[in-house]
Coordinates of C-alpha atoms and ligand atoms in Angstrom, one line a residue:
M100 CA 105.0 96.9 92.1
K101 CA 104.4 99.7 89.7
I102 CA 107.4 102.4 90.0
G103 CA 107.9 106.4 88.2
I104 CA 112.0 106.9 87.8
T105 CA 113.0 110.1 87.4
C106 CA 116.6 110.9 86.6
Y107 CA 119.0 113.1 84.5
P108 CA 118.7 110.9 81.9
T109 CA 121.6 112.5 79.5
Y110 CA 125.8 111.0 80.9
G111 CA 126.1 110.8 84.3
G112 CA 126.3 108.2 87.1
S113 CA 123.4 108.7 88.6
G114 CA 121.3 108.9 85.3
V115 CA 123.3 105.3 84.9
V116 CA 122.3 103.8 88.1
A117 CA 118.4 105.0 88.1
T118 CA 118.2 104.1 84.3
E119 CA 120.1 100.4 85.2
L120 CA 118.1 100.1 88.3
G121 CA 114.9 100.1 86.4
I122 CA 116.1 97.4 84.2
E123 CA 117.0 95.3 86.6
L124 CA 113.2 95.8 88.5
A125 CA 111.7 94.9 85.0
N126 CA 113.6 92.1 84.7
R127 CA 112.5 91.2 88.0
G128 CA 108.7 91.7 86.9
H129 CA 108.1 95.1 88.3
E130 CA 106.5 97.8 85.8
I131 CA 108.8 100.6 85.5
H132 CA 107.8 104.1 83.6
F133 CA 110.6 106.8 83.4
I134 CA 109.7 110.3 83.5
T135 CA 112.2 112.0 82.2
Y136 CA 113.0 114.7 79.9
S137 CA 114.4 112.8 77.0
Q138 CA 114.6 108.8 77.0
P139 CA 117.9 107.6 79.6
F140 CA 120.5 106.7 77.0
R141 CA 121.0 103.0 78.2
L142 CA 117.4 102.3 77.7
A143 CA 117.4 102.0 74.1
G144 CA 115.9 98.9 72.6
R145 CA 114.5 97.5 75.8
D146 CA 111.1 97.6 75.9
A147 CA 109.5 94.7 77.9
N148 CA 107.8 96.1 81.5
I149 CA 109.3 99.5 80.9
R150 CA 107.6 102.4 79.8
Y151 CA 108.8 106.0 78.9
H152 CA 106.9 109.3 79.2
E153 CA 108.5 112.1 78.6
V154 CA 108.3 115.5 80.3
P155 CA 106.5 117.9 77.8
V156 CA 108.5 121.8 78.3
S157 CA 106.6 124.2 76.6
N158 CA 108.8 127.5 76.3
Y159 CA 106.2 130.2 75.7
P160 CA 108.5 133.9 74.9
L161 CA 107.5 135.2 78.3
F162 CA 109.7 132.2 79.9
E163 CA 112.9 133.5 80.1
Y164 CA 113.8 130.0 81.7
P165 CA 111.0 127.0 81.3
P166 CA 109.2 126.1 84.4
Y167 CA 111.1 122.3 84.1
D168 CA 110.3 121.4 87.4
L169 CA 106.1 122.0 87.3
A170 CA 106.4 119.9 83.7
L171 CA 107.9 117.3 85.6
A172 CA 105.5 117.4 88.6
T173 CA 102.3 117.6 86.3
C174 CA 104.0 114.6 84.5
M175 CA 104.2 112.1 87.7
A176 CA 101.0 113.2 88.7
E177 CA 98.9 112.1 85.3
V178 CA 101.3 109.0 85.0
A179 CA 100.9 108.3 88.3
E180 CA 97.4 108.5 88.0
L181 CA 97.4 106.8 84.6
H182 CA 99.0 104.1 85.5
G183 CA 98.1 103.6 89.1
L184 CA 102.1 104.0 90.5
D185 CA 102.6 102.6 93.6
L186 CA 105.6 105.4 94.0
L187 CA 107.5 107.6 92.6
H188 CA 111.7 106.8 92.9
V189 CA 113.5 110.1 91.6
H190 CA 117.3 110.3 91.7
Y191 CA 119.5 113.1 92.2
A192 CA 117.5 115.6 95.0
I193 CA 117.4 118.5 92.8
P194 CA 114.8 119.3 91.5
H195 CA 113.2 116.1 91.3
S196 CA 112.5 115.7 95.1
I197 CA 110.2 119.0 94.6
S198 CA 108.7 118.0 91.8
A199 CA 107.6 114.6 93.5
L200 CA 106.5 116.4 96.3
L201 CA 104.0 118.8 94.3
A202 CA 103.3 115.3 92.3
R203 CA 102.0 113.7 95.2
Q204 CA 100.6 117.1 96.5
M205 CA 98.2 116.9 93.3
L206 CA 97.1 113.4 93.8
A207 CA 96.3 114.0 97.7
S208 CA 93.8 116.7 97.4
R209 CA 92.2 114.1 94.7
G210 CA 92.3 111.5 97.9
R211 CA 95.1 109.5 96.2
H212 CA 98.3 108.7 98.3
L213 CA 101.7 108.4 96.1
P214 CA 104.8 108.0 98.1
F215 CA 108.1 109.3 96.9
I216 CA 111.7 108.2 97.4
T217 CA 114.8 110.1 97.1
T218 CA 117.9 108.5 96.0
L219 CA 120.7 111.1 96.8
H220 CA 124.3 110.7 94.5
G221 CA 126.6 113.4 95.7
T222 CA 126.8 116.5 94.0
D223 CA 123.5 117.1 94.7
I224 CA 124.3 117.3 98.2
T225 CA 128.5 118.0 98.1
L226 CA 128.3 121.1 95.2
V227 CA 125.1 121.6 93.9
G228 CA 123.3 121.2 97.4
L229 CA 125.6 123.9 99.2
D230 CA 125.0 126.6 96.8
R231 CA 123.1 129.5 99.1
S232 CA 120.1 129.1 95.9
Y233 CA 119.0 125.9 96.0
L234 CA 120.5 124.3 100.0
P235 CA 116.6 125.2 101.7
I236 CA 114.7 123.7 99.2
T237 CA 117.3 120.3 98.6
K238 CA 116.5 120.2 102.5
F239 CA 113.2 120.5 102.6
G240 CA 112.6 118.3 99.5
I241 CA 114.6 115.6 101.3
D242 CA 113.1 116.0 104.8
E243 CA 109.7 115.7 102.9
S244 CA 110.3 112.5 101.0
D245 CA 109.0 109.4 102.2
G246 CA 112.2 107.4 102.1
L247 CA 115.5 108.3 101.4
T248 CA 118.7 106.4 100.1
A249 CA 122.4 107.3 99.5
I250 CA 124.8 105.5 97.9
S251 CA 127.8 105.6 100.4
S252 CA 128.2 105.9 103.9
H253 CA 130.5 108.7 103.2
L254 CA 127.7 110.3 101.1
R255 CA 124.9 109.5 104.2
E256 CA 127.3 111.6 106.6
R257 CA 128.2 114.1 104.4
T258 CA 124.0 115.2 103.9
R259 CA 123.6 114.6 107.9
E260 CA 126.7 117.6 108.2
N261 CA 126.3 119.7 105.5
L262 CA 122.4 119.5 105.2
G263 CA 121.0 119.6 108.9
I264 CA 119.3 116.2 108.0
T265 CA 118.7 114.2 111.2
R266 CA 116.0 111.7 110.0
E267 CA 116.9 108.1 108.5
I268 CA 119.1 107.4 105.7
E269 CA 119.3 104.4 103.8
V270 CA 122.6 103.5 102.4
I271 CA 122.1 101.4 99.2
R272 CA 125.2 101.1 97.8
N273 CA 125.9 101.5 93.2
F274 CA 125.6 98.5 91.7
V275 CA 126.9 96.5 88.5
N276 CA 124.8 93.7 86.4
C277 CA 128.4 91.1 86.6
D278 CA 127.0 89.0 84.0
F279 CA 127.5 92.0 81.6
Y280 CA 130.2 94.0 83.0
I281 CA 132.9 90.7 82.1
R282 CA 135.6 90.1 80.6
N283 CA 135.1 88.1 77.6
P284 CA 138.8 86.7 76.5
E285 CA 137.3 86.0 72.8
L286 CA 136.3 89.8 72.4
V287 CA 139.5 90.9 74.2
R288 CA 141.5 88.6 71.4
Q289 CA 139.4 90.4 68.6
Q290 CA 139.0 94.1 69.8
R291 CA 141.7 94.9 71.5
P292 CA 144.1 95.2 68.7
R293 CA 141.8 98.2 67.4
F294 CA 142.9 100.5 70.6
A295 CA 146.6 98.6 71.5
Q296 CA 149.2 96.9 70.0
A297 CA 150.4 93.1 71.9
N298 CA 153.3 94.7 73.5
E299 CA 151.5 97.9 75.0
K300 CA 149.5 98.5 78.3
L301 CA 146.2 99.8 77.9
L302 CA 144.7 102.3 80.5
V303 CA 141.7 103.9 80.8
H304 CA 139.7 106.9 81.8
L305 CA 135.6 107.2 81.9
S306 CA 133.8 110.4 82.9
N307 CA 131.9 112.9 81.8
F308 CA 135.1 115.2 82.1
R309 CA 134.3 117.8 84.5
P310 CA 136.5 119.7 87.2
V311 CA 135.4 116.9 89.6
K312 CA 136.9 114.7 87.8
R313 CA 140.4 116.2 86.9
V314 CA 140.8 115.0 83.8
L315 CA 144.5 116.7 83.3
D316 CA 145.8 114.5 86.4
V317 CA 144.7 111.4 83.4
I318 CA 147.0 112.7 81.0
Q319 CA 149.5 114.2 83.6
V320 CA 149.9 110.3 85.1
F321 CA 149.6 108.6 82.1
A322 CA 152.5 110.6 80.1
R323 CA 154.7 109.5 83.4
V324 CA 153.6 106.2 82.5
A325 CA 154.2 106.1 78.9
R326 CA 157.9 107.6 79.6
M327 CA 158.3 103.8 81.4
L328 CA 156.7 101.3 79.3
P329 CA 154.8 101.2 76.1
A330 CA 151.4 102.5 76.8
R331 CA 148.2 103.8 75.6
L332 CA 145.1 105.6 77.2
L333 CA 141.2 105.4 76.4
M334 CA 139.5 108.2 77.0
I335 CA 136.0 107.8 77.1
G336 CA 133.2 110.4 77.5
D337 CA 132.9 114.2 77.3
G338 CA 132.7 117.3 78.8
P339 CA 133.8 120.5 80.0
D340 CA 137.6 119.6 80.5
R341 CA 138.1 117.7 76.8
S342 CA 139.6 120.4 74.7
A343 CA 142.1 121.1 78.2
A344 CA 143.2 117.4 78.4
E345 CA 143.7 117.2 74.4
F346 CA 145.9 119.9 74.6
L347 CA 147.8 118.7 77.5
A348 CA 148.4 115.8 75.7
V349 CA 149.7 117.4 72.8
R350 CA 151.5 119.6 75.2
L351 CA 153.5 116.3 76.8
G352 CA 154.1 114.5 73.7
V353 CA 151.7 111.8 74.5
A354 CA 148.7 112.8 72.0
D355 CA 149.7 109.7 69.3
R356 CA 148.9 107.5 72.3
V357 CA 145.9 108.9 73.5
D358 CA 142.0 108.3 72.1
F359 CA 139.2 110.2 72.8
V360 CA 136.5 108.1 71.8
G361 CA 134.1 110.6 73.1
K362 CA 131.0 109.2 74.9
Q363 CA 130.5 105.2 74.2
E364 CA 127.1 103.6 74.7
N365 CA 128.6 100.2 75.5
V366 CA 131.2 101.3 77.9
N367 CA 131.0 97.6 79.4
Q368 CA 132.9 96.4 76.0
L369 CA 135.4 99.1 75.9
I370 CA 136.2 98.9 79.0
A371 CA 137.1 95.2 79.2
L372 CA 139.3 95.0 76.8
C373 CA 141.7 97.5 79.3
D374 CA 144.5 96.9 82.0
L375 CA 143.9 99.5 84.4
M376 CA 141.7 102.6 85.0
L377 CA 142.9 106.0 85.9
M378 CA 140.3 107.6 88.6
P379 CA 141.9 110.9 90.0
S380 CA 138.4 112.6 90.7
E381 CA 138.8 115.3 93.6
M382 CA 135.4 113.6 94.9
E383 CA 133.2 110.9 94.4
S384 CA 130.6 110.0 96.5
F385 CA 130.8 106.3 95.0
G386 CA 133.1 106.2 92.1
L387 CA 130.4 104.0 89.5
A388 CA 133.1 103.9 86.6
A389 CA 135.7 102.3 89.2
L390 CA 133.5 99.4 90.1
E391 CA 132.5 99.1 86.4
A392 CA 136.0 98.5 85.5
M393 CA 136.7 96.3 88.2
A394 CA 133.8 93.8 87.3
C395 CA 135.7 93.6 83.9
R396 CA 139.0 92.8 85.9
V397 CA 140.6 96.0 85.7
P398 CA 141.8 97.6 88.7
A399 CA 141.3 101.2 89.1
V400 CA 144.3 103.9 90.4
A401 CA 142.1 106.1 92.2
T402 CA 142.3 108.8 94.4
R403 CA 141.0 107.8 98.4
V404 CA 137.8 110.8 98.7
G405 CA 134.7 110.4 99.5
G406 CA 133.0 107.1 99.1
V407 CA 136.0 105.5 96.9
P408 CA 137.6 103.8 99.8
E409 CA 134.0 102.0 100.4
L410 CA 134.7 100.5 96.9
I411 CA 138.9 100.4 96.8
Q412 CA 140.6 98.5 99.2
D413 CA 144.2 100.0 98.7
G414 CA 146.8 97.2 97.9
V415 CA 143.9 94.9 97.7
N416 CA 141.7 95.0 94.3
G417 CA 143.3 98.7 93.6
L418 CA 145.1 101.8 94.7
L419 CA 144.5 104.9 96.6
Y420 CA 146.6 108.4 96.5
A421 CA 145.7 112.1 97.7
V422 CA 144.3 113.8 95.1
G423 CA 146.8 115.8 93.3
D424 CA 149.5 113.2 93.6
V425 CA 149.9 112.6 90.4
D426 CA 153.9 110.9 90.8
G427 CA 152.6 108.5 93.1
M428 CA 149.6 107.3 91.2
A429 CA 152.2 107.3 87.7
Q430 CA 154.3 105.1 90.3
G431 CA 151.4 103.1 91.1
A432 CA 150.0 102.1 87.9
I433 CA 153.8 101.5 86.6
S434 CA 154.3 99.3 89.5
I435 CA 150.9 97.5 88.8
L436 CA 151.6 97.5 84.9
S437 CA 154.8 96.2 84.7
D438 CA 154.5 93.1 87.4
P439 CA 151.8 90.3 85.7
A440 CA 151.5 88.7 88.9
L441 CA 150.5 91.8 90.9
L442 CA 148.3 93.1 88.0
D443 CA 147.0 89.5 88.0
R444 CA 146.5 89.4 91.4
L445 CA 144.3 93.3 91.7
S446 CA 142.2 92.3 88.7
S447 CA 141.0 88.6 90.4
A448 CA 140.7 90.9 93.7
A449 CA 138.5 93.8 92.0
R450 CA 136.2 91.2 89.5
A451 CA 135.4 89.7 93.2
T452 CA 134.8 92.4 95.1
A453 CA 132.3 93.6 92.4
Q454 CA 130.7 89.9 92.5
K455 CA 130.4 89.4 96.1
E456 CA 129.4 93.0 97.1
F457 CA 127.7 95.1 94.5
C458 CA 126.8 92.9 92.1
A459 CA 122.9 93.8 90.6
S460 CA 121.4 90.8 92.0
R461 CA 122.9 91.7 95.7
I462 CA 121.7 95.2 95.4
I463 CA 118.5 94.8 93.7
P464 CA 116.6 92.9 96.2
L465 CA 117.6 95.6 98.6
Y466 CA 115.7 98.5 96.9
E467 CA 112.8 96.3 96.5
S468 CA 112.7 95.9 100.4
Y469 CA 112.9 99.1 100.8
Y470 CA 110.5 100.0 98.5
Q471 CA 108.1 97.5 100.0
R472 CA 109.2 99.3 103.4
I473 CA 108.2 102.5 102.5
L474 CA 105.0 101.4 101.2
Q475 CA 104.0 99.3 104.2
G476 CA 105.1 102.8 106.1
S477 CA 103.2 105.2 104.5
R478 CA 99.7 103.2 104.6
A479 CA 100.2 102.8 107.9
G480 CA 101.2 106.8 107.9
T481 CA 104.4 106.4 109.6
R482 CA 107.7 107.5 107.7
S483 CA 111.3 105.5 107.7
Ligands
GMT269 O1 129.8 112.4 88.5 C1 129.5 112.0 87.9 O2 129.2 111.1 87.4 C2 127.8 112.2 87.9 C3 127.4 112.0 89.3 C4 125.9 112.1 89.1 O3 124.9 112.3 89.7 O4 125.3 111.9 88.0 O5 127.4 110.9 89.8 C5 127.6 110.6 91.4 O6 126.7 109.4 91.0 C6 127.3 108.0 90.8 C7 126.6 107.2 90.8 O7 125.6 107.1 92.2 C8 128.7 108.2 91.4 O8 129.2 106.5 91.5 C9 129.7 109.1 91.5 O9 130.2 108.6 92.6 C10 128.5 110.3 91.9 N1 129.9 111.6 91.5 C11 130.5 112.2 92.4 O10 130.1 112.4 93.7 C12 131.2 113.5 92.1

C-alpha cells in the first residue's frame, strides 16, 4: 500500500506512535509518505520505503496566524496525486482530520477518491477537543473520517461520551518494537555508571513535562524514596514544567541526585539502564512511556487513570495509585526497590506484557487489516 501519514512531528506520544508505525509499515514493504511541518524526530537516518514531504507554510504580513491546516491540505492532495497514495492516516484529530477532509474533497473534484483514517491519541479528545472553539469542528472531522481508531478502550468511551460520536471506533492500542526496546546487560554494565553507582537504584521519568504529567509529583515521590535508600532519578524530556521541577528538587534537597537530561533521541538505551519508572500523570489515554519502559524490563509506578489499567495490572507488572498520592507512590517504589525478588518478578511480568500484548509484530498487522477494510469499504461506498 502507499500510505500518507500526518502527525505532530515534535516530541510527544502521538508523533512517536505515528513515526514508529510508518517505520514498521515501511519495513513490511509499504510505501510511506510522511506529510508534516518538520521531519519527525525518530525518522532521522531511516529512508528505505519512506519519503518525507515538508509542508510549506507561507507567512504573509497579512496573516497574523498562518493557515497551516490549509497548507497541509494542499500538500496532502499534491502528494496523494503525485505518488498515487491509497489512503491518508492522520494522528491527532486537530487539525489533521479537517486538512485530510479538504484534501479528499479537492481530489474528489478531480474524480479521485482518497480515503482517510483518523487515530485519536488522547488530549485531542480529553483536553483540546473539549474547548468550545474546537469541539464542533473536531466532531465534524471525526464523523467525516473514512476510518476511526482510538489507542485504548478508555479513549473510545470518552470519545463517545464527550463528543457524542456514535459511529464505530476501532481500538488499536499503542505498541513498542520489542527488539529495539530491550535490556541489553552489556550496555547496562557499560552505561549505567554514567548515572548511578553500583549501590544506587535508578528511577526514570519520561514525558513532555506538561502539567498533565505532574512532574512535580515525580520529584515529590523521588525525594521520599531518596530519604529511605540510595537512589538517583533520570528526568528525560523537556517542557513547560521543567524549571518548576528543577526548583522543587533544589528545595527538597535532592538536586544533586536528579539528572535532567532534556530531550533525547535514543530513549530506549537510557530507559533500559533504570530500575523503575515514575508516571504520576493526571491523565493518560494509554501511557506509551510506561510501555516503552516495561519492554526494557522496567516496571512503572503510575496513576490509575484513563487507559493505564489496560496496560498495567496493579501488583502484577507495576503498581497503580490515585492521582496525587505521592506518599503511596513513594511507599510502593520503596517496597519494590528494597526487595530484589519483587523487583525481578515485576520486571519479568512487565517485559512479558509488552511482548505478548503490545509488540509491533502483533499490533502492526491490526493496522494493515484495518487499512484493507477501509479501502474495500470506500470502494464499495460503505464506511467503517
Ligand atoms: O501526553 C503526551 O505524551 C502527548 C500525547 C500526544 O498526543 O502526543 O500523548 C497521548 O498519546 C500517546 C500515544 O498514543 C499516549 O500513549 C498518551 O497516553 C496520550 N497522552 C494523554 O492522554 C495525556
